[in-house]
Amino acid sequence: MYTDSVTYTADRLIESTRELLWERGYVGTSPKAIQQRAGVGQGSMYHHFDGKPDLALAAISRTAEEMLAAAEGQFTAPGTSVERIAAYLRRERDVLKGCPIGRLTQDPDVMADPVLRRPVEQTFTAMRGRLAEVLAEGRDRGELTDTLDPAATASTIVAVLQGGYVLARAADSTAPFDQAVDGVLGLLAAQTR
Amino acid sequence: MYTDSVTYTADRLIESTRELLWERGYVGTSPKAIQQRAGVGQGSMYHHFDGKPDLALAAISRTAEEMLAAAEGQFTAPGTSVERIAAYLRRERDVLKGCPIGRLTQDPDVMADPVLRRPVEQTFTAMRGRLAEVLAEGRDRGELTDTLDPAATASTIVAVLQGGYVLARAADSTAPFDQAVDGVLGLLAAQTR
């Protein structure tokens, strides 16, 4: 529960912006719709945020932080490097809805604005970086073969997730996502010693 | 050169629909815009096509056929199974523009219409099927280890391409696409004997 009503108002505005960005994209998210969904007046909104771009940045940044924090839960769990990556890839996901950060790459207004694109880019860079660390750790511990390239393999894993969402949407089924994940985990398993 | 003016008109309508679907998505592609771009009158358009959904289906199907035909060029070239897959993954692509079929999975109007979604789904199913055949051939010839799962690995490869486009757009750079491709080819190379 929030006891600070100022924080609570800002929070509701961010959450409403997140929902609207997800449902309607940037162009379809009007300041008025944000205010209505948050139950906040125009004056209050402009007290907390400079406007729609500022709110969108806060909304995208919060989604990005949550995504990285959730992944960190799997990356720092006990187990071998491949076990932790498998737990991350196989964790419960709303596959047919897709990735709220990945989908922003198809939003022309977000991609055209360097300030809004930055957290999208940073999220993928951070995810690839963390996966590369987990893979390098596995290699250094002797779990994985020396020939495995941690950075390239990490990019492959992030691409499999993002591409798996595309295949699942095309099929209106989670099956191709699961198969793509099985495939990369099979290739990784062959690299364990 | 077309000598048959009826075919030529239908062809111009399909090409204009392809361009508009790519630039504006389904909702932004009006019959009037298609006619104007094709330089074809309304009566002539409705002589050839039942309307926008019919034209969109023809446009999507043509894009899908071209994509599969282009891949077939690499899949049937000389070389080992992994060499042919590498040639396919590394062939010249307009990475930052992305995949004209994959992008349709983000078009809500296309995904909501089973008739328009079908060629999108079929393209990915066909691509996964062909890659699985190329991998199975490599395994049967003794180029690849017996433990490799052709179907799952094929889904991984298609996902890497589609996800690679997402990462490239986020970064406004082809580098993460290339790295994801390098990563999956490195994992595949480790499966060769």
PDB file of N, CA, C and O in Angstrom, chain A residues 21-22 25-26 60 63 99-111 116 120, chain B residues 169:
ATOM      1  N   LEU A  21       0.112   1.831 -23.826  1.00  0.00           N
ATOM      2  CA  LEU A  21       1.168   1.586 -24.815  1.00  0.00           C
ATOM      3  C   LEU A  21       1.061   0.158 -25.336  1.00  0.00           C
ATOM      4  O   LEU A  21       1.227  -0.106 -26.524  1.00  0.00           O
ATOM      5  N   TRP A  22       0.773  -0.773 -24.431  1.00  0.00           N
ATOM      6  CA  TRP A  22       0.668  -2.184 -24.791  1.00  0.00           C
ATOM      7  C   TRP A  22      -0.549  -2.432 -25.690  1.00  0.00           C
ATOM      8  O   TRP A  22      -0.476  -3.143 -26.687  1.00  0.00           O
ATOM      9  N   GLY A  25      -0.342   1.093 -28.658  1.00  0.00           N
ATOM     10  CA  GLY A  25       0.884   1.660 -29.224  1.00  0.00           C
ATOM     11  C   GLY A  25       1.017   3.137 -28.856  1.00  0.00           C
ATOM     12  O   GLY A  25       0.101   3.736 -28.271  1.00  0.00           O
ATOM     13  N   TYR A  26       2.175   3.709 -29.226  1.00  0.00           N
ATOM     14  CA  TYR A  26       2.455   5.091 -28.822  1.00  0.00           C
ATOM     15  C   TYR A  26       1.465   6.071 -29.432  1.00  0.00           C
ATOM     16  O   TYR A  26       0.909   6.924 -28.750  1.00  0.00           O
ATOM     17  N   ILE A  60       8.171   2.691 -20.161  1.00  0.00           N
ATOM     18  CA  ILE A  60       9.058   1.722 -20.825  1.00  0.00           C
ATOM     19  C   ILE A  60      10.191   1.328 -19.881  1.00  0.00           C
ATOM     20  O   ILE A  60      10.550   0.151 -19.773  1.00  0.00           O
ATOM     21  N   THR A  63       8.970  -1.195 -17.303  1.00  0.00           N
ATOM     22  CA  THR A  63       8.818  -2.530 -17.900  1.00  0.00           C
ATOM     23  C   THR A  63      10.180  -3.193 -18.075  1.00  0.00           C
ATOM     24  O   THR A  63      10.359  -4.379 -17.779  1.00  0.00           O
ATOM     25  N   CYS A  99       6.542 -10.142 -26.033  1.00  0.00           N
ATOM     26  CA  CYS A  99       7.422  -9.403 -25.127  1.00  0.00           C
ATOM     27  C   CYS A  99       7.080  -7.917 -25.192  1.00  0.00           C
ATOM     28  O   CYS A  99       7.112  -7.316 -26.275  1.00  0.00           O
ATOM     29  N   PRO A 100       6.767  -7.305 -24.043  1.00  0.00           N
ATOM     30  CA  PRO A 100       6.388  -5.883 -24.076  1.00  0.00           C
ATOM     31  C   PRO A 100       7.521  -4.964 -24.521  1.00  0.00           C
ATOM     32  O   PRO A 100       7.254  -3.869 -25.024  1.00  0.00           O
ATOM     33  N   ILE A 101       8.764  -5.393 -24.363  1.00  0.00           N
ATOM     34  CA  ILE A 101       9.891  -4.579 -24.845  1.00  0.00           C
ATOM     35  C   ILE A 101      10.149  -4.874 -26.324  1.00  0.00           C
ATOM     36  O   ILE A 101      10.277  -3.949 -27.139  1.00  0.00           O
ATOM     37  N   GLY A 102      10.165  -6.144 -26.684  1.00  0.00           N
ATOM     38  CA  GLY A 102      10.404  -6.513 -28.079  1.00  0.00           C
ATOM     39  C   GLY A 102       9.380  -5.891 -29.011  1.00  0.00           C
ATOM     40  O   GLY A 102       9.703  -5.450 -30.115  1.00  0.00           O
ATOM     41  N   ARG A 103       8.130  -5.831 -28.538  1.00  0.00           N
ATOM     42  CA  ARG A 103       7.087  -5.312 -29.421  1.00  0.00           C
ATOM     43  C   ARG A 103       7.283  -3.841 -29.735  1.00  0.00           C
ATOM     44  O   ARG A 103       6.841  -3.359 -30.782  1.00  0.00           O
ATOM     45  N   LEU A 104       7.949  -3.129 -28.848  1.00  0.00           N
ATOM     46  CA  LEU A 104       8.190  -1.698 -29.085  1.00  0.00           C
ATOM     47  C   LEU A 104       9.066  -1.467 -30.318  1.00  0.00           C
ATOM     48  O   LEU A 104       9.031  -0.390 -30.912  1.00  0.00           O
ATOM     49  N   THR A 105       9.844  -2.477 -30.721  1.00  0.00           N
ATOM     50  CA  THR A 105      10.683  -2.309 -31.921  1.00  0.00           C
ATOM     51  C   THR A 105       9.813  -2.195 -33.175  1.00  0.00           C
ATOM     52  O   THR A 105      10.308  -1.808 -34.227  1.00  0.00           O
ATOM     53  N   GLN A 106       8.535  -2.570 -33.071  1.00  0.00           N
ATOM     54  CA  GLN A 106       7.619  -2.443 -34.204  1.00  0.00           C
ATOM     55  C   GLN A 106       6.778  -1.173 -34.098  1.00  0.00           C
ATOM     56  O   GLN A 106       5.880  -0.957 -34.912  1.00  0.00           O
ATOM     57  N   ASP A 107       7.033  -0.374 -33.082  1.00  0.00           N
ATOM     58  CA  ASP A 107       6.282   0.872 -32.913  1.00  0.00           C
ATOM     59  C   ASP A 107       7.110   2.002 -33.535  1.00  0.00           C
ATOM     60  O   ASP A 107       8.127   2.418 -32.970  1.00  0.00           O
ATOM     61  N   PRO A 108       6.697   2.490 -34.705  1.00  0.00           N
ATOM     62  CA  PRO A 108       7.551   3.464 -35.417  1.00  0.00           C
ATOM     63  C   PRO A 108       7.827   4.734 -34.614  1.00  0.00           C
ATOM     64  O   PRO A 108       8.915   5.305 -34.720  1.00  0.00           O
ATOM     65  N   ASP A 109       6.865   5.178 -33.798  1.00  0.00           N
ATOM     66  CA  ASP A 109       7.078   6.404 -33.022  1.00  0.00           C
ATOM     67  C   ASP A 109       8.134   6.204 -31.936  1.00  0.00           C
ATOM     68  O   ASP A 109       8.905   7.111 -31.637  1.00  0.00           O
ATOM     69  N   VAL A 110       8.141   5.023 -31.331  1.00  0.00           N
ATOM     70  CA  VAL A 110       9.135   4.723 -30.296  1.00  0.00           C
ATOM     71  C   VAL A 110      10.518   4.600 -30.932  1.00  0.00           C
ATOM     72  O   VAL A 110      11.501   5.155 -30.425  1.00  0.00           O
ATOM     73  N   MET A 111      10.610   3.892 -32.059  1.00  0.00           N
ATOM     74  CA  MET A 111      11.911   3.687 -32.712  1.00  0.00           C
ATOM     75  C   MET A 111      12.475   4.996 -33.273  1.00  0.00           C
ATOM     76  O   MET A 111      13.687   5.175 -33.348  1.00  0.00           O
ATOM     77  N   LEU A 116      13.220   7.408 -26.438  1.00  0.00           N
ATOM     78  CA  LEU A 116      12.337   6.269 -26.148  1.00  0.00           C
ATOM     79  C   LEU A 116      12.958   4.943 -26.596  1.00  0.00           C
ATOM     80  O   LEU A 116      12.686   3.906 -25.998  1.00  0.00           O
ATOM     81  N   VAL A 120      14.828   0.484 -24.710  1.00  0.00           N
ATOM     82  CA  VAL A 120      14.587  -0.776 -25.443  1.00  0.00           C
ATOM     83  C   VAL A 120      15.931  -1.404 -25.796  1.00  0.00           C
ATOM     84  O   VAL A 120      16.185  -2.586 -25.535  1.00  0.00           O
TER      85      VAL A 120
ATOM     86  N   ARG B 169      16.715  -3.888 -34.843  1.00  0.00           N
ATOM     87  CA  ARG B 169      15.891  -2.673 -34.803  1.00  0.00           C
ATOM     88  C   ARG B 169      16.061  -1.938 -33.483  1.00  0.00           C
ATOM     89  O   ARG B 169      16.152  -0.710 -33.462  1.00  0.00           O
TER      90      ARG B 169
END
